[in-house]
Amino acid sequence: MVVGAGMAGVQTAVALREDGFTGPVTLLGAEPHPPYDRPPLSKAVLLGKAEGSAFEIDFDALGIELVLGREVTGLRPDDREVDTAAGPVPYDVLVVATGAEAIRLPGSEGIPGVHLLRTLDDVRELRPVLAAQHRVVVVGAGWIGAEFATAAHEAGCSVTVVEAADRPLADVLPPEVAMQLAGWYVETGTELRTGARVARIDPGPPLSVVLHDGSRITAEAVLVGIGARPATGWLAGCGVELGPDGSITADERLRASLPDVYAVGDCASFPSRRYGERLLVHHWDNALQGPRTVAANIVGGEAEGPVYDPVPYFWSEQFGRFVQYAGYHTATDRLVWRGDPAGAAWSVCWLRDGVLVALLAVGRPRDLAQARRLIEKGAVVDPVRAADPAVPLKGAVV
């Protein structure tokens, strides 16, 4: 049984069939909607350019039982049952793919006009906001905040983004890189207030965001985009080991700490040999790649199956730029600029003892494609040649 009908859960069920698994496969989803892809939600679906993003998969033809609108409430491994509001569901092998849930701003739940952007229902609530060209406040200048601000600006809304840190994406990018992205807000007339901590949201009228310095920003709608956390609360007390971040601490084959239980996607962290630490990756590509490892290990049975150690990858569309990132870096890695960040296209490399470990590309998809292959190989690159945007990145390999 697979719990979670997002990308990771759907791909696990499909991969099991592709790998020759002939037993029953049940896909349990909390939402009532047919399984759908999430990245289009903050783009085409939000702007009304597409009605939805349902997966084009014939579950019946694959022999996958789809059970929707069934939220899980607990796990009883001794009985090999998952508890739901509609009663227990038995399993022989369990794959947890419950994803992540948006973090709410304390005290904001239930206030009219305050929104999240995580599910199809969230988007359906937000569409009228954009259509009416409302004044909007976005709390959080992370990836989802930037993407929503981009869509709201395109729709003709007046947008103010408030960020508690001193720069956008402060938890993932160093100051010199993040400040380049901050300039994109200015270019589009989107107001970005950094160092702006939210004290509360006042339901009004008028609806307003109150900052810690006492200032008040009024709006018709507020989008809270302050991150997401693994949706694993339902596993409390069942014996599945969880990390400090709430993720299921899967092993290198994505097995959880209980027998015959696997974890994949946004809800699971895994040990990376490549980077020497445990990674929690909340991005689409992880939910696409991980299921292949899970399925291969389930089908393989007692034999030791493949190890999961991907080069993380994600992309974002914001303020007219296509941003891609591959790999994983830390603050101690050497940063090498590749091109002029004031221009339309540039990249940033991160090197660790000369080895390329990560790359951020803005409008340079070829850099990204080459970087992914070089990171997989553990290639050493010459920082001088890597800094020359006229030199193909693969041409900088030592």
Short mmCIF file of C-alpha atoms in Angstrom, two decimals:
data_model
loop_
_atom_site.label_atom_id
_atom_site.label_comp_id
_atom_site.label_asym_id
_atom_site.label_seq_id
_atom_site.Cartn_x
_atom_site.Cartn_y
_atom_site.Cartn_z
CA MET A 1 0.00 0.00 0.00
CA VAL A 2 1.14 3.53 -0.82
CA VAL A 3 -0.05 6.34 1.45
CA GLY A 4 -0.04 9.67 -0.34
CA ALA A 5 -1.32 10.35 -3.87
CA GLY A 6 1.04 13.13 -4.89
CA MET A 7 3.95 12.77 -7.31
CA ALA A 8 5.97 10.46 -5.04
CA GLY A 9 3.06 8.16 -4.26
CA VAL A 10 1.78 7.97 -7.83
CA GLN A 11 5.23 7.33 -9.26
CA THR A 12 5.88 4.61 -6.68
CA ALA A 13 2.70 2.79 -7.65
CA VAL A 14 3.51 3.10 -11.35
CA ALA A 15 7.14 2.05 -10.86
CA LEU A 16 6.04 -1.08 -8.98
CA ARG A 17 4.03 -2.17 -12.01
CA GLU A 18 6.81 -1.25 -14.42
CA ASP A 19 9.24 -3.36 -12.37
CA GLY A 20 6.96 -6.39 -12.61
CA PHE A 21 5.21 -6.32 -9.24
CA THR A 22 2.07 -8.42 -9.63
CA GLY A 23 0.52 -8.13 -6.18
CA PRO A 24 -2.26 -5.70 -5.23
CA VAL A 25 -1.30 -2.01 -5.16
CA THR A 26 -3.49 0.45 -3.26
CA LEU A 27 -2.89 4.19 -3.52
CA LEU A 28 -4.42 6.08 -0.61
CA GLY A 29 -4.92 9.86 -1.03
CA ALA A 30 -6.15 12.41 1.51
CA GLU A 31 -7.60 14.79 -1.09
CA PRO A 32 -10.81 14.00 -3.00
CA HIS A 33 -9.35 15.10 -6.33
CA PRO A 34 -7.74 12.73 -8.83
CA PRO A 35 -3.94 12.77 -8.26
CA TYR A 36 -2.30 15.86 -9.73
CA ASP A 37 1.07 17.49 -10.29
CA ARG A 38 1.92 20.43 -8.00
CA PRO A 39 4.38 22.69 -9.90
CA PRO A 40 1.72 24.02 -12.33
CA LEU A 41 -0.42 25.15 -9.39
CA SER A 42 1.65 28.28 -8.75
CA LYS A 43 1.90 29.03 -12.47
CA ALA A 44 -0.59 28.13 -15.21
CA VAL A 45 -3.36 26.82 -12.93
CA LEU A 46 -3.18 29.82 -10.60
CA LEU A 47 -3.40 32.24 -13.53
CA GLY A 48 -6.33 30.40 -15.05
CA LYS A 49 -4.35 29.26 -18.09
CA ALA A 50 -5.08 25.63 -17.17
CA GLU A 51 -7.96 24.14 -15.22
CA GLY A 52 -5.89 21.51 -13.47
CA SER A 53 -2.81 19.33 -13.60
CA ALA A 54 -4.15 15.80 -13.12
CA PHE A 55 -1.75 13.00 -14.02
CA GLU A 56 -2.59 11.31 -17.31
CA ILE A 57 -2.38 7.81 -15.89
CA ASP A 58 -4.87 4.99 -16.34
CA PHE A 59 -4.80 3.55 -12.83
CA ASP A 60 -7.41 0.90 -13.66
CA ALA A 61 -5.36 -0.39 -16.58
CA LEU A 62 -2.34 -0.69 -14.30
CA GLY A 63 -4.32 -2.53 -11.66
CA ILE A 64 -3.81 0.23 -9.08
CA GLU A 65 -6.67 0.70 -6.64
CA LEU A 66 -7.17 4.44 -6.09
CA VAL A 67 -8.76 5.37 -2.74
CA LEU A 68 -9.29 9.14 -2.45
CA GLY A 69 -10.54 11.43 0.30
CA ARG A 70 -9.06 9.12 2.94
CA GLU A 71 -6.84 10.95 5.40
CA VAL A 72 -4.59 8.75 7.51
CA THR A 73 -4.62 9.16 11.29
CA GLY A 74 -2.16 6.58 12.54
CA LEU A 75 -0.03 3.50 11.93
CA ARG A 76 -0.15 0.24 13.88
CA PRO A 77 2.82 -1.79 12.62
CA ASP A 78 2.16 -4.80 14.87
CA ASP A 79 -1.22 -5.23 13.19
CA ARG A 80 0.11 -4.07 9.81
CA GLU A 81 -2.69 -1.56 9.51
CA VAL A 82 -2.98 2.13 8.69
CA ASP A 83 -5.75 3.94 10.54
CA THR A 84 -8.08 6.31 8.71
CA ALA A 85 -11.26 8.14 9.68
CA ALA A 86 -13.17 5.51 7.69
CA GLY A 87 -11.50 2.61 9.45
CA PRO A 88 -8.23 0.65 9.28
CA VAL A 89 -6.59 -0.41 6.00
CA PRO A 90 -4.24 -3.43 6.05
CA TYR A 91 -0.89 -3.61 4.30
CA ASP A 92 1.88 -6.11 3.59
CA VAL A 93 4.44 -3.52 2.51
CA LEU A 94 3.85 0.15 3.25
CA VAL A 95 5.26 3.13 1.34
CA VAL A 96 4.81 6.48 3.10
CA ALA A 97 4.62 9.30 0.55
CA THR A 98 2.52 11.84 2.44
CA GLY A 99 4.64 14.78 1.30
CA ALA A 100 4.82 18.06 3.15
CA GLU A 101 2.29 20.52 4.51
CA ALA A 102 2.45 24.29 4.39
CA ILE A 103 3.47 26.00 7.62
CA ARG A 104 0.79 28.35 8.91
CA LEU A 105 1.49 31.69 10.49
CA PRO A 106 0.52 31.38 14.18
CA GLY A 107 -2.86 32.95 14.82
CA SER A 108 -3.77 33.27 11.14
CA GLU A 109 -5.86 30.14 10.73
CA GLY A 110 -9.49 30.85 9.97
CA ILE A 111 -9.03 34.53 9.16
CA PRO A 112 -10.94 35.37 5.95
CA GLY A 113 -8.61 36.47 3.17
CA VAL A 114 -5.56 34.60 4.48
CA HIS A 115 -4.39 31.89 2.10
CA LEU A 116 -1.84 29.13 1.62
CA LEU A 117 -0.56 27.80 -1.70
CA ARG A 118 -0.05 24.07 -1.54
CA THR A 119 -3.13 22.27 -2.86
CA LEU A 120 -5.58 22.49 -5.74
CA ASP A 121 -8.22 23.80 -3.33
CA ASP A 122 -5.82 26.55 -2.24
CA VAL A 123 -5.40 27.62 -5.85
CA ARG A 124 -9.13 27.66 -6.48
CA GLU A 125 -9.53 30.05 -3.54
CA LEU A 126 -6.73 32.28 -4.84
CA ARG A 127 -7.89 32.55 -8.45
CA PRO A 128 -10.62 35.13 -7.68
CA VAL A 129 -8.06 37.19 -5.75
CA LEU A 130 -5.89 37.52 -8.83
CA ALA A 131 -8.86 38.00 -11.16
CA ALA A 132 -10.07 40.93 -9.03
CA GLN A 133 -6.56 42.46 -9.04
CA HIS A 134 -6.63 42.84 -5.28
CA ARG A 135 -3.96 44.37 -3.11
CA VAL A 136 -1.97 41.40 -1.87
CA VAL A 137 0.58 40.91 0.90
CA VAL A 138 2.88 37.91 0.62
CA VAL A 139 4.49 36.74 3.86
CA GLY A 140 7.80 35.08 3.00
CA ALA A 141 10.22 35.68 0.13
CA GLY A 142 11.13 32.06 -0.46
CA TRP A 143 10.48 30.06 -3.62
CA ILE A 144 6.71 29.84 -3.26
CA GLY A 145 6.40 33.47 -2.16
CA ALA A 146 8.37 34.65 -5.19
CA GLU A 147 6.36 32.48 -7.58
CA PHE A 148 3.04 33.71 -6.19
CA ALA A 149 4.23 37.32 -6.26
CA THR A 150 5.22 36.79 -9.89
CA ALA A 151 1.77 35.45 -10.79
CA ALA A 152 -0.03 38.15 -8.81
CA HIS A 153 2.01 40.88 -10.52
CA GLU A 154 1.27 39.36 -13.93
CA ALA A 155 -2.43 39.38 -13.07
CA GLY A 156 -2.30 43.09 -12.26
CA CYS A 157 -2.36 42.94 -8.47
CA SER A 158 -0.53 45.38 -6.22
CA VAL A 159 1.94 43.18 -4.36
CA THR A 160 3.95 43.70 -1.19
CA VAL A 161 6.28 40.93 0.01
CA VAL A 162 7.45 40.92 3.63
CA GLU A 163 10.42 38.82 4.68
CA ALA A 164 11.78 38.44 8.22
CA ALA A 165 15.37 37.87 7.02
CA ASP A 166 17.56 40.53 5.46
CA ARG A 167 17.17 39.05 1.98
CA PRO A 168 15.03 36.66 -0.03
CA LEU A 169 15.86 32.95 0.15
CA ALA A 170 18.11 33.58 3.13
CA ASP A 171 18.04 29.94 4.19
CA VAL A 172 19.30 28.61 0.85
CA LEU A 173 21.42 31.28 -0.84
CA PRO A 174 24.36 33.41 0.38
CA PRO A 175 23.84 37.20 0.59
CA GLU A 176 25.74 38.07 -2.59
CA VAL A 177 23.54 35.76 -4.64
CA ALA A 178 20.23 36.43 -2.89
CA MET A 179 20.61 40.18 -3.30
CA GLN A 180 20.66 39.73 -7.08
CA LEU A 181 17.24 38.13 -6.83
CA ALA A 182 16.05 40.99 -4.61
CA GLY A 183 16.63 43.35 -7.53
CA TRP A 184 14.04 41.47 -9.59
CA TYR A 185 11.29 42.63 -7.22
CA VAL A 186 12.32 46.24 -7.74
CA GLU A 187 12.36 45.89 -11.52
CA THR A 188 8.74 44.78 -11.59
CA GLY A 189 7.43 47.29 -9.08
CA THR A 190 6.83 44.61 -6.49
CA GLU A 191 7.55 46.01 -3.04
CA LEU A 192 9.95 43.86 -1.02
CA ARG A 193 10.37 44.62 2.67
CA THR A 194 13.19 42.67 4.28
CA GLY A 195 13.90 42.55 8.00
CA ALA A 196 10.13 42.72 8.40
CA ARG A 197 8.89 40.28 11.01
CA VAL A 198 5.14 39.73 11.19
CA ALA A 199 3.61 40.20 14.63
CA ARG A 200 0.09 39.20 13.65
CA ILE A 201 -2.56 39.37 10.99
CA ASP A 202 -5.46 41.62 11.93
CA PRO A 203 -8.78 40.45 10.40
CA GLY A 204 -10.01 44.06 10.39
CA PRO A 205 -11.71 45.42 8.57
CA PRO A 206 -9.55 46.18 6.80
CA LEU A 207 -7.47 42.99 6.66
CA SER A 208 -3.90 43.93 7.51
CA VAL A 209 -0.49 42.50 8.29
CA VAL A 210 0.99 44.04 11.44
CA LEU A 211 4.77 44.04 11.70
CA HIS A 212 6.85 43.93 14.88
CA ASP A 213 7.79 47.59 14.46
CA GLY A 214 4.10 48.48 14.69
CA SER A 215 3.63 49.32 11.02
CA ARG A 216 0.56 48.00 9.27
CA ILE A 217 0.05 46.88 5.65
CA THR A 218 -3.56 46.64 4.50
CA ALA A 219 -4.68 44.28 1.77
CA GLU A 220 -7.64 42.37 0.42
CA ALA A 221 -5.69 39.13 0.61
CA VAL A 222 -2.63 37.67 2.36
CA LEU A 223 -0.61 34.72 1.08
CA VAL A 224 1.46 32.93 3.73
CA GLY A 225 4.50 31.29 2.14
CA ILE A 226 6.88 30.62 5.01
CA GLY A 227 7.83 27.07 4.15
CA ALA A 228 6.63 23.51 4.52
CA ARG A 229 7.31 20.61 6.85
CA PRO A 230 7.01 16.85 6.40
CA ALA A 231 3.44 15.63 6.82
CA THR A 232 4.35 12.99 9.39
CA GLY A 233 2.37 13.99 12.48
CA TRP A 234 0.12 10.96 12.02
CA LEU A 235 3.13 8.69 12.67
CA ALA A 236 3.69 9.91 16.24
CA GLY A 237 4.23 7.05 18.68
CA CYS A 238 4.15 4.23 16.12
CA GLY A 239 7.88 3.49 16.17
CA VAL A 240 8.89 5.10 12.90
CA GLU A 241 12.04 7.11 13.53
CA LEU A 242 11.65 10.81 12.78
CA GLY A 243 14.39 13.42 12.57
CA PRO A 244 14.43 16.83 14.30
CA ASP A 245 12.89 18.31 11.16
CA GLY A 246 9.97 15.87 11.32
CA SER A 247 11.16 13.82 8.36
CA ILE A 248 11.18 10.04 8.32
CA THR A 249 14.84 9.08 8.61
CA ALA A 250 15.04 6.62 5.75
CA ASP A 251 18.20 4.64 5.02
CA GLU A 252 20.13 4.67 1.74
CA ARG A 253 17.52 2.40 0.15
CA LEU A 254 14.66 4.56 1.46
CA ARG A 255 13.64 2.03 4.09
CA ALA A 256 12.13 3.42 7.29
CA SER A 257 13.04 2.11 10.74
CA LEU A 258 10.19 -0.43 10.79
CA PRO A 259 10.16 -3.68 8.79
CA ASP A 260 8.50 -3.46 5.36
CA VAL A 261 7.99 0.29 5.62
CA TYR A 262 9.53 2.67 3.06
CA ALA A 263 9.44 6.46 2.82
CA VAL A 264 9.84 8.65 -0.23
CA GLY A 265 9.46 12.26 -1.36
CA ASP A 266 9.01 15.39 0.77
CA CYS A 267 8.30 13.43 3.96
CA ALA A 268 11.61 11.53 3.98
CA SER A 269 15.26 12.40 4.51
CA PHE A 270 18.05 10.15 3.27
CA PRO A 271 21.82 9.82 3.83
CA SER A 272 23.85 11.12 0.89
CA ARG A 273 27.25 9.55 0.32
CA ARG A 274 28.01 12.28 -2.21
CA TYR A 275 27.53 15.11 0.28
CA GLY A 276 28.35 13.31 3.50
CA GLU A 277 25.17 14.24 5.33
CA ARG A 278 21.45 13.54 5.55
CA LEU A 279 19.34 15.50 3.06
CA LEU A 280 15.70 16.53 3.13
CA VAL A 281 14.73 17.67 -0.37
CA HIS A 282 11.35 19.34 -0.87
CA HIS A 283 11.34 19.43 -4.65
CA TRP A 284 9.55 17.77 -7.56
CA ASP A 285 12.54 15.91 -8.96
CA ASN A 286 13.12 14.12 -5.66
CA ALA A 287 9.50 12.93 -5.72
CA LEU A 288 10.04 11.69 -9.27
CA GLN A 289 13.37 9.87 -8.77
CA GLY A 290 12.96 8.32 -5.33
CA PRO A 291 10.05 6.01 -6.26
CA ARG A 292 12.25 4.11 -8.70
CA THR A 293 14.58 3.17 -5.84
CA VAL A 294 11.68 2.20 -3.59
CA ALA A 295 10.03 0.03 -6.23
CA ALA A 296 13.27 -1.72 -7.15
CA ASN A 297 13.96 -2.56 -3.51
CA ILE A 298 10.43 -3.84 -2.91
CA VAL A 299 10.44 -6.00 -6.03
CA GLY A 300 13.96 -7.23 -5.26
CA GLY A 301 12.81 -8.64 -1.92
CA GLU A 302 15.68 -9.96 0.16
CA ALA A 303 18.35 -8.91 -2.33
CA GLU A 304 20.07 -5.59 -1.66
CA GLY A 305 18.65 -3.18 -4.20
CA PRO A 306 19.82 0.20 -5.52
CA VAL A 307 21.01 3.00 -3.28
CA TYR A 308 19.38 6.42 -3.48
CA ASP A 309 21.91 9.25 -3.78
CA PRO A 310 20.65 11.74 -6.38
CA VAL A 311 21.97 15.13 -7.41
CA PRO A 312 19.12 17.29 -6.10
CA TYR A 313 17.49 19.47 -8.73
CA PHE A 314 14.74 22.07 -8.84
CA TRP A 315 13.57 25.00 -10.88
CA SER A 316 11.53 28.15 -10.35
CA GLU A 317 9.96 30.74 -12.61
CA GLN A 318 9.97 34.23 -11.13
CA PHE A 319 9.78 37.74 -12.50
CA GLY A 320 10.48 36.64 -16.07
CA ARG A 321 13.48 34.48 -15.16
CA PHE A 322 13.92 30.73 -15.34
CA VAL A 323 15.97 29.70 -12.31
CA GLN A 324 17.46 26.21 -11.95
CA TYR A 325 19.57 24.66 -9.23
CA ALA A 326 21.42 21.35 -9.14
CA GLY A 327 23.40 19.83 -6.28
CA TYR A 328 23.81 20.89 -2.69
CA HIS A 329 26.15 23.44 -1.15
CA THR A 330 27.09 24.76 2.28
CA ALA A 331 28.40 28.09 3.49
CA THR A 332 31.99 26.79 3.46
CA ASP A 333 32.00 25.88 -0.24
CA ARG A 334 33.81 28.20 -2.65
CA LEU A 335 31.52 30.40 -4.73
CA VAL A 336 32.46 31.16 -8.35
CA TRP A 337 30.45 33.62 -10.45
CA ARG A 338 29.89 32.65 -14.04
CA GLY A 339 28.74 35.71 -15.98
CA ASP A 340 27.46 39.12 -14.94
CA PRO A 341 24.57 38.87 -12.42
CA ALA A 342 23.33 42.25 -13.65
CA GLY A 343 22.64 40.64 -17.02
CA ALA A 344 19.80 38.44 -18.18
CA ALA A 345 21.74 35.16 -17.93
CA TRP A 346 24.34 34.04 -15.40
CA SER A 347 25.30 31.15 -13.14
CA VAL A 348 26.96 30.52 -9.82
CA CYS A 349 29.14 27.48 -9.11
CA TRP A 350 30.01 26.05 -5.71
CA LEU A 351 33.25 24.09 -5.38
CA ARG A 352 34.38 21.85 -2.53
CA ASP A 353 38.10 21.11 -2.67
CA GLY A 354 37.88 21.87 -6.36
CA VAL A 355 34.97 19.48 -6.97
CA LEU A 356 31.80 20.98 -8.43
CA VAL A 357 29.03 20.29 -5.90
CA ALA A 358 26.28 22.72 -6.93
CA LEU A 359 25.24 25.26 -9.54
CA LEU A 360 22.53 27.90 -9.74
CA ALA A 361 21.65 28.93 -13.30
CA VAL A 362 19.57 31.93 -14.33
CA GLY A 363 18.65 31.69 -17.99
CA ARG A 364 21.57 29.33 -18.72
CA PRO A 365 20.01 25.87 -19.13
CA ARG A 366 23.13 24.47 -20.82
CA ASP A 367 25.18 25.27 -17.72
CA LEU A 368 22.64 23.42 -15.63
CA ALA A 369 22.56 20.34 -17.86
CA GLN A 370 26.35 20.07 -17.92
CA ALA A 371 26.63 20.75 -14.19
CA ARG A 372 24.30 17.88 -13.28
CA ARG A 373 26.50 15.42 -15.17
CA LEU A 374 29.71 16.84 -13.72
CA ILE A 375 28.35 16.75 -10.16
CA GLU A 376 27.32 13.11 -10.64
CA LYS A 377 30.87 12.30 -11.73
CA GLY A 378 32.48 14.27 -8.90
CA ALA A 379 34.42 16.30 -11.46
CA VAL A 380 37.19 18.71 -10.43
CA VAL A 381 36.99 22.01 -12.31
CA ASP A 382 39.39 24.92 -12.83
CA PRO A 383 37.78 27.93 -11.06
CA VAL A 384 39.29 30.39 -13.54
CA ARG A 385 37.84 28.64 -16.56
CA ALA A 386 34.59 27.96 -14.75
CA ALA A 387 34.23 31.70 -14.18
CA ASP A 388 34.41 32.40 -17.91
CA PRO A 389 30.84 32.20 -19.30
CA ALA A 390 32.24 31.80 -22.82
CA VAL A 391 33.82 28.47 -21.84
CA PRO A 392 31.41 25.52 -21.71
CA LEU A 393 31.30 24.30 -18.15
CA LYS A 394 32.48 20.86 -19.23
CA GLY A 395 35.50 22.61 -20.73
CA ALA A 396 36.55 23.71 -17.22
CA VAL A 397 37.10 20.14 -16.05
CA VAL A 398 40.67 19.55 -14.92
#
